[in-house]
C-alpha cells in the first residue's frame, strides 16, 4: 500500500512539473532582457572610459615617486637605455645596468652613479636563458627584488635603419625571445614584492606596416611580434606592463634620413625620449608613443582603408625603411 502511494505521489509531482513548465517564449524573452541589460551596461562603460581617456589627454595623472624601486635596464650601454638608467638614478631608483658591451655599460654606470640612486653593471647576453637567470639572481642578492624591467634592446639603432640590419636569427633572438627569458625570472620577483612595471618598447613601425626593403623585413616583423607580446601581457596582467612606441631617436644619422615634415617628424634626442618614457611610467599609462601623437596616428592607419592608409604613409614618408 505504501509503495502504491509513493508511486502515485511521484507521478502526480511529475505531471505538475510538466503542467507548470515555463513556455519557451517566456525563456527567450528573459534571455533577451538580460542581453539588453548587458549591452546597455557595456555601452555606458565604454562611454565613460572614452570620457576619462579624453579628460586624461588634457589633464594627465600626477607623477608618482619611484624612490626605492629596483630597476633592471636591459641595453643600458647606449641610447635610450643609457638615458633611462641616468634618469632613474636621478629619481632615487637603484638601477641594474645590463648590457653585453663592458665599456659602454661601465660608462653608463659612471654617469648614473653621480645621482641619488645606486647603479651597478651586469654583463649578460640576454639571448641565453641560463645567463639571464643567473644575472637576475645576482641582481636580486645585491640590489633586492626587481620591481621595474626596461627592455631597450628591441629598438633598432638609427644606423640599422639606413644600413644592413643584423641577420634574421639574431634579430628574433634579441628582440623577441629574450623577453620570455627575462619575464620567466623577473615576474616572480615582482610577485614577491607585490608590485612591478614591465616596460616593453618597440618601434613606431609596430603601430602599422612600414615600408621595408630586403633584410629589413625581419626588423618590421619583430616590432609587430613585440606589440603582440605587450598586448598579451596587458590582457593577463592588466595594469603592470607598459608598451612604448619610440620614434627615430638620435641625430647621428639625420643626414641619411629624409623628413617630408621635419618640424613634426624629426629625430628626437635620447635624453628627451627617456624623460617622456619615464613620465608615462610614473603616470601608469598602459600604452603610449614618443612623441605622443604618433600613437593616435597609428590607430588612424588601422581604421582607414588600405589605399587611403598607403596614401597617408606616402605623405608622412621619412625616407627610410624603419622597422
PDB file of C-alpha atoms in Angstrom:
ATOM      1  CA  UNK A   1       0.000   0.000   0.000  1.00  0.00           C
ATOM      2  CA  UNK A   2       2.820   2.406   0.897  1.00  0.00           C
ATOM      3  CA  UNK A   3       4.616   1.649  -2.343  1.00  0.00           C
ATOM      4  CA  UNK A   4       1.477   2.381  -4.312  1.00  0.00           C
ATOM      5  CA  UNK A   5       1.047   5.750  -2.584  1.00  0.00           C
ATOM      6  CA  UNK A   6       4.683   6.698  -3.201  1.00  0.00           C
ATOM      7  CA  UNK A   7       4.355   5.792  -6.837  1.00  0.00           C
ATOM      8  CA  UNK A   8       1.161   7.856  -7.098  1.00  0.00           C
ATOM      9  CA  UNK A   9       2.826  10.888  -5.467  1.00  0.00           C
ATOM     10  CA  UNK A  10       5.796  10.626  -7.839  1.00  0.00           C
ATOM     11  CA  UNK A  11       3.520  10.536 -10.901  1.00  0.00           C
ATOM     12  CA  UNK A  12       1.486  13.474  -9.555  1.00  0.00           C
ATOM     13  CA  UNK A  13       4.566  15.634  -8.921  1.00  0.00           C
ATOM     14  CA  UNK A  14       5.938  14.814 -12.360  1.00  0.00           C
ATOM     15  CA  UNK A  15       2.667  15.862 -14.016  1.00  0.00           C
ATOM     16  CA  UNK A  16       2.587  19.098 -12.003  1.00  0.00           C
ATOM     17  CA  UNK A  17       6.109  19.991 -13.131  1.00  0.00           C
ATOM     18  CA  UNK A  18       5.144  19.396 -16.723  1.00  0.00           C
ATOM     19  CA  UNK A  19       1.969  21.412 -16.303  1.00  0.00           C
ATOM     20  CA  UNK A  20       3.750  24.473 -14.850  1.00  0.00           C
ATOM     21  CA  UNK A  21       6.855  24.378 -17.047  1.00  0.00           C
ATOM     22  CA  UNK A  22       7.586  27.936 -18.325  1.00  0.00           C
ATOM     23  CA  UNK A  23       6.876  28.319 -22.037  1.00  0.00           C
ATOM     24  CA  UNK A  24       9.820  28.717 -24.411  1.00  0.00           C
ATOM     25  CA  UNK A  25       8.659  32.200 -25.407  1.00  0.00           C
ATOM     26  CA  UNK A  26       8.993  33.379 -21.800  1.00  0.00           C
ATOM     27  CA  UNK A  27      12.528  31.985 -21.555  1.00  0.00           C
ATOM     28  CA  UNK A  28      13.512  33.704 -24.800  1.00  0.00           C
ATOM     29  CA  UNK A  29      12.059  36.988 -23.543  1.00  0.00           C
ATOM     30  CA  UNK A  30      14.018  36.660 -20.296  1.00  0.00           C
ATOM     31  CA  UNK A  31      17.266  35.980 -22.212  1.00  0.00           C
ATOM     32  CA  UNK A  32      16.605  38.999 -24.438  1.00  0.00           C
ATOM     33  CA  UNK A  33      16.098  41.272 -21.408  1.00  0.00           C
ATOM     34  CA  UNK A  34      19.368  40.045 -19.871  1.00  0.00           C
ATOM     35  CA  UNK A  35      21.194  40.652 -23.162  1.00  0.00           C
ATOM     36  CA  UNK A  36      19.792  44.184 -23.433  1.00  0.00           C
ATOM     37  CA  UNK A  37      20.841  44.984 -19.862  1.00  0.00           C
ATOM     38  CA  UNK A  38      24.355  43.662 -20.555  1.00  0.00           C
ATOM     39  CA  UNK A  39      24.647  45.706 -23.766  1.00  0.00           C
ATOM     40  CA  UNK A  40      23.437  48.900 -22.086  1.00  0.00           C
ATOM     41  CA  UNK A  41      25.894  48.377 -19.230  1.00  0.00           C
ATOM     42  CA  UNK A  42      28.691  47.751 -21.732  1.00  0.00           C
ATOM     43  CA  UNK A  43      27.860  50.879 -23.757  1.00  0.00           C
ATOM     44  CA  UNK A  44      27.796  53.042 -20.646  1.00  0.00           C
ATOM     45  CA  UNK A  45      31.131  51.563 -19.545  1.00  0.00           C
ATOM     46  CA  UNK A  46      32.719  52.249 -22.958  1.00  0.00           C
ATOM     47  CA  UNK A  47      31.284  55.784 -22.990  1.00  0.00           C
ATOM     48  CA  UNK A  48      32.730  56.638 -19.575  1.00  0.00           C
ATOM     49  CA  UNK A  49      36.076  55.027 -20.481  1.00  0.00           C
ATOM     50  CA  UNK A  50      36.263  57.268 -23.569  1.00  0.00           C
ATOM     51  CA  UNK A  51      35.379  60.331 -21.497  1.00  0.00           C
ATOM     52  CA  UNK A  52      38.092  59.519 -18.961  1.00  0.00           C
ATOM     53  CA  UNK A  53      40.641  58.945 -21.740  1.00  0.00           C
ATOM     54  CA  UNK A  54      39.775  62.312 -23.322  1.00  0.00           C
ATOM     55  CA  UNK A  55      39.962  64.015 -19.932  1.00  0.00           C
ATOM     56  CA  UNK A  56      43.402  62.488 -19.296  1.00  0.00           C
ATOM     57  CA  UNK A  57      44.704  63.895 -22.582  1.00  0.00           C
ATOM     58  CA  UNK A  58      44.228  67.416 -21.254  1.00  0.00           C
ATOM     59  CA  UNK A  59      44.826  66.619 -17.568  1.00  0.00           C
ATOM     60  CA  UNK A  60      47.312  63.744 -17.189  1.00  0.00           C
ATOM     61  CA  UNK A  61      47.550  61.795 -13.908  1.00  0.00           C
ATOM     62  CA  UNK A  62      50.113  63.092 -11.378  1.00  0.00           C
ATOM     63  CA  UNK A  63      53.668  61.737 -11.465  1.00  0.00           C
ATOM     64  CA  UNK A  64      54.265  59.140  -8.779  1.00  0.00           C
ATOM     65  CA  UNK A  65      57.523  58.670  -6.896  1.00  0.00           C
ATOM     66  CA  UNK A  66      59.852  55.826  -7.863  1.00  0.00           C
ATOM     67  CA  UNK A  67      62.270  56.236  -4.955  1.00  0.00           C
ATOM     68  CA  UNK A  68      63.432  52.900  -3.557  1.00  0.00           C
ATOM     69  CA  UNK A  69      62.447  50.852  -6.609  1.00  0.00           C
ATOM     70  CA  UNK A  70      64.878  48.382  -8.181  1.00  0.00           C
ATOM     71  CA  UNK A  71      65.033  48.750 -11.958  1.00  0.00           C
ATOM     72  CA  UNK A  72      66.671  46.407 -14.452  1.00  0.00           C
ATOM     73  CA  UNK A  73      67.575  48.303 -17.630  1.00  0.00           C
ATOM     74  CA  UNK A  74      68.463  45.896 -20.426  1.00  0.00           C
ATOM     75  CA  UNK A  75      70.538  47.560 -23.124  1.00  0.00           C
ATOM     76  CA  UNK A  76      71.863  50.251 -20.800  1.00  0.00           C
ATOM     77  CA  UNK A  77      75.089  50.718 -22.746  1.00  0.00           C
ATOM     78  CA  UNK A  78      73.786  53.272 -25.226  1.00  0.00           C
ATOM     79  CA  UNK A  79      70.882  55.334 -26.489  1.00  0.00           C
ATOM     80  CA  UNK A  80      67.574  55.204 -24.650  1.00  0.00           C
ATOM     81  CA  UNK A  81      68.831  52.525 -22.245  1.00  0.00           C
ATOM     82  CA  UNK A  82      71.691  54.725 -21.041  1.00  0.00           C
ATOM     83  CA  UNK A  83      69.475  57.772 -20.606  1.00  0.00           C
ATOM     84  CA  UNK A  84      66.837  55.735 -18.773  1.00  0.00           C
ATOM     85  CA  UNK A  85      69.457  54.468 -16.319  1.00  0.00           C
ATOM     86  CA  UNK A  86      70.671  58.017 -15.661  1.00  0.00           C
ATOM     87  CA  UNK A  87      67.156  59.432 -15.225  1.00  0.00           C
ATOM     88  CA  UNK A  88      66.125  56.551 -12.949  1.00  0.00           C
ATOM     89  CA  UNK A  89      69.084  57.161 -10.675  1.00  0.00           C
ATOM     90  CA  UNK A  90      68.143  60.837 -10.520  1.00  0.00           C
ATOM     91  CA  UNK A  91      64.729  59.721  -9.233  1.00  0.00           C
ATOM     92  CA  UNK A  92      66.312  57.671  -6.438  1.00  0.00           C
ATOM     93  CA  UNK A  93      65.970  54.264  -8.108  1.00  0.00           C
ATOM     94  CA  UNK A  94      68.580  51.527  -7.708  1.00  0.00           C
ATOM     95  CA  UNK A  95      69.473  50.529 -11.257  1.00  0.00           C
ATOM     96  CA  UNK A  96      70.935  47.300 -12.596  1.00  0.00           C
ATOM     97  CA  UNK A  97      72.598  48.294 -15.881  1.00  0.00           C
ATOM     98  CA  UNK A  98      72.597  45.205 -18.102  1.00  0.00           C
ATOM     99  CA  UNK A  99      74.460  45.093 -21.389  1.00  0.00           C
ATOM    100  CA  UNK A 100      76.787  42.842 -23.374  1.00  0.00           C
ATOM    101  CA  UNK A 101      79.337  45.609 -24.006  1.00  0.00           C
ATOM    102  CA  UNK A 102      81.557  46.108 -20.946  1.00  0.00           C
ATOM    103  CA  UNK A 103      82.954  49.508 -21.950  1.00  0.00           C
ATOM    104  CA  UNK A 104      79.583  51.053 -22.812  1.00  0.00           C
ATOM    105  CA  UNK A 105      77.915  49.659 -19.698  1.00  0.00           C
ATOM    106  CA  UNK A 106      80.760  50.908 -17.500  1.00  0.00           C
ATOM    107  CA  UNK A 107      80.403  54.420 -18.921  1.00  0.00           C
ATOM    108  CA  UNK A 108      76.675  54.350 -18.190  1.00  0.00           C
ATOM    109  CA  UNK A 109      77.283  53.290 -14.580  1.00  0.00           C
ATOM    110  CA  UNK A 110      79.788  56.109 -14.085  1.00  0.00           C
ATOM    111  CA  UNK A 111      77.303  58.684 -15.397  1.00  0.00           C
ATOM    112  CA  UNK A 112      74.352  57.294 -13.443  1.00  0.00           C
ATOM    113  CA  UNK A 113      76.248  56.931 -10.155  1.00  0.00           C
ATOM    114  CA  UNK A 114      76.515  60.716  -9.840  1.00  0.00           C
ATOM    115  CA  UNK A 115      72.825  60.842  -8.883  1.00  0.00           C
ATOM    116  CA  UNK A 116      70.747  59.765  -5.871  1.00  0.00           C
ATOM    117  CA  UNK A 117      70.304  56.112  -6.760  1.00  0.00           C
ATOM    118  CA  UNK A 118      72.745  53.222  -6.970  1.00  0.00           C
ATOM    119  CA  UNK A 119      73.899  51.954 -10.367  1.00  0.00           C
ATOM    120  CA  UNK A 120      75.684  48.616 -10.869  1.00  0.00           C
ATOM    121  CA  UNK A 121      76.967  46.937 -14.010  1.00  0.00           C
ATOM    122  CA  UNK A 122      75.927  43.431 -15.073  1.00  0.00           C
ATOM    123  CA  UNK A 123      77.265  41.879 -18.267  1.00  0.00           C
ATOM    124  CA  UNK A 124      74.792  39.454 -19.820  1.00  0.00           C
ATOM    125  CA  UNK A 125      73.848  38.049 -23.208  1.00  0.00           C
ATOM    126  CA  UNK A 126      70.060  38.130 -22.908  1.00  0.00           C
ATOM    127  CA  UNK A 127      69.617  35.694 -25.800  1.00  0.00           C
ATOM    128  CA  UNK A 128      70.854  32.922 -23.457  1.00  0.00           C
ATOM    129  CA  UNK A 129      68.247  31.770 -20.949  1.00  0.00           C
ATOM    130  CA  UNK A 130      70.729  30.495 -18.327  1.00  0.00           C
ATOM    131  CA  UNK A 131      72.728  33.729 -18.384  1.00  0.00           C
ATOM    132  CA  UNK A 132      69.576  35.756 -17.830  1.00  0.00           C
ATOM    133  CA  UNK A 133      68.516  33.616 -14.861  1.00  0.00           C
ATOM    134  CA  UNK A 134      71.967  33.879 -13.283  1.00  0.00           C
ATOM    135  CA  UNK A 135      72.121  37.661 -13.785  1.00  0.00           C
ATOM    136  CA  UNK A 136      68.691  38.238 -12.239  1.00  0.00           C
ATOM    137  CA  UNK A 137      69.661  36.123  -9.230  1.00  0.00           C
ATOM    138  CA  UNK A 138      72.808  38.214  -8.732  1.00  0.00           C
ATOM    139  CA  UNK A 139      70.821  41.452  -9.042  1.00  0.00           C
ATOM    140  CA  UNK A 140      68.311  40.156  -6.533  1.00  0.00           C
ATOM    141  CA  UNK A 141      71.029  39.339  -3.995  1.00  0.00           C
ATOM    142  CA  UNK A 142      72.843  42.684  -4.429  1.00  0.00           C
ATOM    143  CA  UNK A 143      70.061  45.226  -5.001  1.00  0.00           C
ATOM    144  CA  UNK A 144      66.850  43.448  -3.963  1.00  0.00           C
ATOM    145  CA  UNK A 145      63.752  42.226  -5.778  1.00  0.00           C
ATOM    146  CA  UNK A 146      63.466  43.667  -9.288  1.00  0.00           C
ATOM    147  CA  UNK A 147      60.301  45.788  -9.484  1.00  0.00           C
ATOM    148  CA  UNK A 148      60.890  47.505 -12.837  1.00  0.00           C
ATOM    149  CA  UNK A 149      62.064  45.979 -16.114  1.00  0.00           C
ATOM    150  CA  UNK A 150      63.046  48.113 -19.117  1.00  0.00           C
ATOM    151  CA  UNK A 151      63.814  46.175 -22.292  1.00  0.00           C
ATOM    152  CA  UNK A 152      65.617  48.611 -24.602  1.00  0.00           C
ATOM    153  CA  UNK A 153      67.175  46.076 -26.983  1.00  0.00           C
ATOM    154  CA  UNK A 154      64.030  45.902 -29.105  1.00  0.00           C
ATOM    155  CA  UNK A 155      64.633  49.295 -30.704  1.00  0.00           C
ATOM    156  CA  UNK A 156      66.744  49.158 -33.871  1.00  0.00           C
ATOM    157  CA  UNK A 157      69.540  51.717 -33.855  1.00  0.00           C
ATOM    158  CA  UNK A 158      69.209  54.619 -36.314  1.00  0.00           C
ATOM    159  CA  UNK A 159      72.200  53.238 -38.217  1.00  0.00           C
ATOM    160  CA  UNK A 160      70.353  49.953 -38.781  1.00  0.00           C
ATOM    161  CA  UNK A 161      67.582  51.894 -40.456  1.00  0.00           C
ATOM    162  CA  UNK A 162      69.793  53.026 -43.332  1.00  0.00           C
ATOM    163  CA  UNK A 163      72.319  50.181 -43.437  1.00  0.00           C
ATOM    164  CA  UNK A 164      72.030  46.403 -43.429  1.00  0.00           C
ATOM    165  CA  UNK A 165      70.431  45.168 -40.174  1.00  0.00           C
ATOM    166  CA  UNK A 166      71.634  42.036 -38.292  1.00  0.00           C
ATOM    167  CA  UNK A 167      70.822  38.599 -39.640  1.00  0.00           C
ATOM    168  CA  UNK A 168      67.310  37.264 -39.047  1.00  0.00           C
ATOM    169  CA  UNK A 169      68.005  34.682 -36.310  1.00  0.00           C
ATOM    170  CA  UNK A 170      69.938  37.169 -34.173  1.00  0.00           C
ATOM    171  CA  UNK A 171      67.195  39.775 -34.639  1.00  0.00           C
ATOM    172  CA  UNK A 172      64.486  37.353 -33.478  1.00  0.00           C
ATOM    173  CA  UNK A 173      66.534  36.063 -30.515  1.00  0.00           C
ATOM    174  CA  UNK A 174      67.487  39.527 -29.297  1.00  0.00           C
ATOM    175  CA  UNK A 175      64.203  41.285 -29.977  1.00  0.00           C
ATOM    176  CA  UNK A 176      61.587  38.640 -29.150  1.00  0.00           C
ATOM    177  CA  UNK A 177      62.831  35.517 -27.377  1.00  0.00           C
ATOM    178  CA  UNK A 178      64.858  37.491 -24.829  1.00  0.00           C
ATOM    179  CA  UNK A 179      61.596  38.926 -23.476  1.00  0.00           C
ATOM    180  CA  UNK A 180      60.482  35.444 -22.437  1.00  0.00           C
ATOM    181  CA  UNK A 181      63.779  34.628 -20.683  1.00  0.00           C
ATOM    182  CA  UNK A 182      63.580  37.913 -18.767  1.00  0.00           C
ATOM    183  CA  UNK A 183      59.914  37.533 -17.847  1.00  0.00           C
ATOM    184  CA  UNK A 184      60.466  33.982 -16.564  1.00  0.00           C
ATOM    185  CA  UNK A 185      62.924  35.269 -13.969  1.00  0.00           C
ATOM    186  CA  UNK A 186      61.670  38.797 -13.231  1.00  0.00           C
ATOM    187  CA  UNK A 187      57.943  38.129 -12.795  1.00  0.00           C
ATOM    188  CA  UNK A 188      58.471  36.007  -9.634  1.00  0.00           C
ATOM    189  CA  UNK A 189      60.461  38.935  -8.150  1.00  0.00           C
ATOM    190  CA  UNK A 190      57.563  41.296  -8.793  1.00  0.00           C
ATOM    191  CA  UNK A 191      55.086  38.832  -7.320  1.00  0.00           C
ATOM    192  CA  UNK A 192      57.112  38.620  -4.116  1.00  0.00           C
ATOM    193  CA  UNK A 193      57.446  42.407  -3.973  1.00  0.00           C
ATOM    194  CA  UNK A 194      53.730  42.862  -4.638  1.00  0.00           C
ATOM    195  CA  UNK A 195      54.298  45.468  -7.372  1.00  0.00           C
ATOM    196  CA  UNK A 196      56.019  45.901 -10.696  1.00  0.00           C
ATOM    197  CA  UNK A 197      56.347  47.604 -14.054  1.00  0.00           C
ATOM    198  CA  UNK A 198      57.235  45.752 -17.259  1.00  0.00           C
ATOM    199  CA  UNK A 199      58.195  48.317 -19.888  1.00  0.00           C
ATOM    200  CA  UNK A 200      58.200  46.893 -23.417  1.00  0.00           C
ATOM    201  CA  UNK A 201      59.441  49.091 -26.245  1.00  0.00           C
ATOM    202  CA  UNK A 202      59.036  48.699 -29.978  1.00  0.00           C
ATOM    203  CA  UNK A 203      59.437  50.975 -32.949  1.00  0.00           C
ATOM    204  CA  UNK A 204      56.562  53.106 -34.230  1.00  0.00           C
ATOM    205  CA  UNK A 205      56.504  50.557 -37.065  1.00  0.00           C
ATOM    206  CA  UNK A 206      54.726  48.296 -34.575  1.00  0.00           C
ATOM    207  CA  UNK A 207      51.675  50.545 -34.872  1.00  0.00           C
ATOM    208  CA  UNK A 208      51.200  49.795 -38.568  1.00  0.00           C
ATOM    209  CA  UNK A 209      53.001  48.352 -41.516  1.00  0.00           C
ATOM    210  CA  UNK A 210      56.129  50.151 -42.626  1.00  0.00           C
ATOM    211  CA  UNK A 211      57.887  50.098 -45.937  1.00  0.00           C
ATOM    212  CA  UNK A 212      60.654  47.546 -45.720  1.00  0.00           C
ATOM    213  CA  UNK A 213      63.266  46.561 -48.183  1.00  0.00           C
ATOM    214  CA  UNK A 214      65.221  43.328 -48.337  1.00  0.00           C
ATOM    215  CA  UNK A 215      66.617  42.258 -44.984  1.00  0.00           C
ATOM    216  CA  UNK A 216      64.700  44.932 -43.056  1.00  0.00           C
ATOM    217  CA  UNK A 217      61.577  42.769 -43.214  1.00  0.00           C
ATOM    218  CA  UNK A 218      62.870  40.949 -40.118  1.00  0.00           C
ATOM    219  CA  UNK A 219      63.069  44.231 -38.178  1.00  0.00           C
ATOM    220  CA  UNK A 220      59.497  45.185 -39.014  1.00  0.00           C
ATOM    221  CA  UNK A 221      58.260  41.664 -38.247  1.00  0.00           C
ATOM    222  CA  UNK A 222      59.957  41.750 -34.868  1.00  0.00           C
ATOM    223  CA  UNK A 223      58.213  45.020 -33.967  1.00  0.00           C
ATOM    224  CA  UNK A 224      54.803  43.503 -34.671  1.00  0.00           C
ATOM    225  CA  UNK A 225      55.719  40.463 -32.564  1.00  0.00           C
ATOM    226  CA  UNK A 226      56.643  42.721 -29.645  1.00  0.00           C
ATOM    227  CA  UNK A 227      53.324  44.511 -29.980  1.00  0.00           C
ATOM    228  CA  UNK A 228      51.502  41.173 -29.756  1.00  0.00           C
ATOM    229  CA  UNK A 229      53.544  40.210 -26.698  1.00  0.00           C
ATOM    230  CA  UNK A 230      52.730  43.525 -24.999  1.00  0.00           C
ATOM    231  CA  UNK A 231      49.007  43.153 -25.669  1.00  0.00           C
ATOM    232  CA  UNK A 232      49.018  39.590 -24.339  1.00  0.00           C
ATOM    233  CA  UNK A 233      50.841  40.710 -21.191  1.00  0.00           C
ATOM    234  CA  UNK A 234      48.385  43.541 -20.685  1.00  0.00           C
ATOM    235  CA  UNK A 235      45.445  41.155 -21.040  1.00  0.00           C
ATOM    236  CA  UNK A 236      46.904  38.798 -18.453  1.00  0.00           C
ATOM    237  CA  UNK A 237      48.477  41.292 -16.033  1.00  0.00           C
ATOM    238  CA  UNK A 238      46.225  44.271 -16.798  1.00  0.00           C
ATOM    239  CA  UNK A 239      47.987  47.233 -15.166  1.00  0.00           C
ATOM    240  CA  UNK A 240      51.536  46.027 -14.588  1.00  0.00           C
ATOM    241  CA  UNK A 241      53.010  46.388 -18.068  1.00  0.00           C
ATOM    242  CA  UNK A 242      53.578  49.421 -20.291  1.00  0.00           C
ATOM    243  CA  UNK A 243      54.109  49.446 -24.048  1.00  0.00           C
ATOM    244  CA  UNK A 244      56.071  52.332 -25.562  1.00  0.00           C
ATOM    245  CA  UNK A 245      56.498  53.200 -29.252  1.00  0.00           C
ATOM    246  CA  UNK A 246      59.545  55.448 -29.693  1.00  0.00           C
ATOM    247  CA  UNK A 247      60.168  57.235 -32.990  1.00  0.00           C
ATOM    248  CA  UNK A 248      63.634  57.705 -34.547  1.00  0.00           C
ATOM    249  CA  UNK A 249      65.913  58.553 -31.612  1.00  0.00           C
ATOM    250  CA  UNK A 250      69.281  60.216 -32.081  1.00  0.00           C
ATOM    251  CA  UNK A 251      70.558  62.676 -34.621  1.00  0.00           C
ATOM    252  CA  UNK A 252      73.711  60.872 -35.726  1.00  0.00           C
ATOM    253  CA  UNK A 253      72.119  59.745 -38.985  1.00  0.00           C
ATOM    254  CA  UNK A 254      69.987  62.799 -39.665  1.00  0.00           C
ATOM    255  CA  UNK A 255      71.845  63.352 -42.947  1.00  0.00           C
ATOM    256  CA  UNK A 256      70.769  59.865 -44.099  1.00  0.00           C
ATOM    257  CA  UNK A 257      67.088  60.388 -43.312  1.00  0.00           C
ATOM    258  CA  UNK A 258      64.657  62.434 -45.364  1.00  0.00           C
ATOM    259  CA  UNK A 259      61.784  64.053 -43.461  1.00  0.00           C
ATOM    260  CA  UNK A 260      58.904  65.362 -45.511  1.00  0.00           C
ATOM    261  CA  UNK A 261      57.531  67.247 -42.478  1.00  0.00           C
ATOM    262  CA  UNK A 262      60.696  67.810 -40.382  1.00  0.00           C
ATOM    263  CA  UNK A 263      59.051  70.030 -37.765  1.00  0.00           C
ATOM    264  CA  UNK A 264      56.779  67.133 -36.687  1.00  0.00           C
ATOM    265  CA  UNK A 265      58.794  64.048 -37.634  1.00  0.00           C
ATOM    266  CA  UNK A 266      62.385  64.977 -36.863  1.00  0.00           C
ATOM    267  CA  UNK A 267      64.775  62.858 -34.784  1.00  0.00           C
ATOM    268  CA  UNK A 268      64.461  63.052 -31.007  1.00  0.00           C
ATOM    269  CA  UNK A 269      67.388  63.190 -28.541  1.00  0.00           C
ATOM    270  CA  UNK A 270      67.682  60.052 -26.423  1.00  0.00           C
ATOM    271  CA  UNK A 271      67.572  62.109 -23.204  1.00  0.00           C
ATOM    272  CA  UNK A 272      64.216  63.643 -24.140  1.00  0.00           C
ATOM    273  CA  UNK A 273      62.820  60.248 -25.187  1.00  0.00           C
ATOM    274  CA  UNK A 274      63.889  58.715 -21.856  1.00  0.00           C
ATOM    275  CA  UNK A 275      62.253  61.547 -19.921  1.00  0.00           C
ATOM    276  CA  UNK A 276      58.969  61.105 -21.774  1.00  0.00           C
ATOM    277  CA  UNK A 277      59.079  57.330 -21.271  1.00  0.00           C
ATOM    278  CA  UNK A 278      59.571  57.701 -17.522  1.00  0.00           C
ATOM    279  CA  UNK A 279      56.790  60.274 -17.348  1.00  0.00           C
ATOM    280  CA  UNK A 280      54.485  57.684 -18.928  1.00  0.00           C
ATOM    281  CA  UNK A 281      55.656  55.029 -16.457  1.00  0.00           C
ATOM    282  CA  UNK A 282      55.123  57.351 -13.494  1.00  0.00           C
ATOM    283  CA  UNK A 283      51.594  58.070 -14.714  1.00  0.00           C
ATOM    284  CA  UNK A 284      50.825  54.334 -15.115  1.00  0.00           C
ATOM    285  CA  UNK A 285      49.981  54.597 -18.797  1.00  0.00           C
ATOM    286  CA  UNK A 286      49.328  51.224 -20.400  1.00  0.00           C
ATOM    287  CA  UNK A 287      50.389  52.313 -23.883  1.00  0.00           C
ATOM    288  CA  UNK A 288      51.877  55.464 -25.338  1.00  0.00           C
ATOM    289  CA  UNK A 289      54.267  56.695 -28.007  1.00  0.00           C
ATOM    290  CA  UNK A 290      57.180  59.113 -28.108  1.00  0.00           C
ATOM    291  CA  UNK A 291      56.119  61.641 -29.354  1.00  0.00           C
ATOM    292  CA  UNK A 292      52.612  61.085 -28.009  1.00  0.00           C
ATOM    293  CA  UNK A 293      50.583  61.964 -31.108  1.00  0.00           C
ATOM    294  CA  UNK A 294      52.079  59.095 -33.130  1.00  0.00           C
ATOM    295  CA  UNK A 295      50.014  56.599 -31.120  1.00  0.00           C
ATOM    296  CA  UNK A 296      46.777  58.155 -32.389  1.00  0.00           C
ATOM    297  CA  UNK A 297      48.201  58.363 -35.892  1.00  0.00           C
ATOM    298  CA  UNK A 298      48.906  54.633 -35.775  1.00  0.00           C
ATOM    299  CA  UNK A 299      45.316  53.911 -34.758  1.00  0.00           C
ATOM    300  CA  UNK A 300      44.106  56.003 -37.708  1.00  0.00           C
ATOM    301  CA  UNK A 301      46.268  53.879 -40.033  1.00  0.00           C
ATOM    302  CA  UNK A 302      44.392  50.783 -38.876  1.00  0.00           C
ATOM    303  CA  UNK A 303      40.924  52.277 -39.319  1.00  0.00           C
ATOM    304  CA  UNK A 304      41.420  53.723 -42.792  1.00  0.00           C
ATOM    305  CA  UNK A 305      41.005  51.612 -45.943  1.00  0.00           C
ATOM    306  CA  UNK A 306      44.291  50.197 -47.204  1.00  0.00           C
ATOM    307  CA  UNK A 307      44.528  52.514 -50.169  1.00  0.00           C
ATOM    308  CA  UNK A 308      43.926  55.597 -48.016  1.00  0.00           C
ATOM    309  CA  UNK A 309      46.416  54.287 -45.462  1.00  0.00           C
ATOM    310  CA  UNK A 310      49.110  53.949 -48.141  1.00  0.00           C
ATOM    311  CA  UNK A 311      48.438  57.489 -49.333  1.00  0.00           C
ATOM    312  CA  UNK A 312      48.837  58.866 -45.807  1.00  0.00           C
ATOM    313  CA  UNK A 313      52.055  56.908 -45.310  1.00  0.00           C
ATOM    314  CA  UNK A 314      53.458  58.319 -48.538  1.00  0.00           C
ATOM    315  CA  UNK A 315      52.692  61.822 -47.293  1.00  0.00           C
ATOM    316  CA  UNK A 316      54.451  61.192 -43.975  1.00  0.00           C
ATOM    317  CA  UNK A 317      57.336  59.265 -45.518  1.00  0.00           C
ATOM    318  CA  UNK A 318      60.610  59.663 -43.591  1.00  0.00           C
ATOM    319  CA  UNK A 319      62.758  58.362 -46.424  1.00  0.00           C
ATOM    320  CA  UNK A 320      63.938  55.279 -44.514  1.00  0.00           C
ATOM    321  CA  UNK A 321      62.623  51.746 -44.243  1.00  0.00           C
ATOM    322  CA  UNK A 322      62.409  51.914 -40.472  1.00  0.00           C
ATOM    323  CA  UNK A 323      61.378  48.808 -38.603  1.00  0.00           C
TER     324      UNK A 323
END
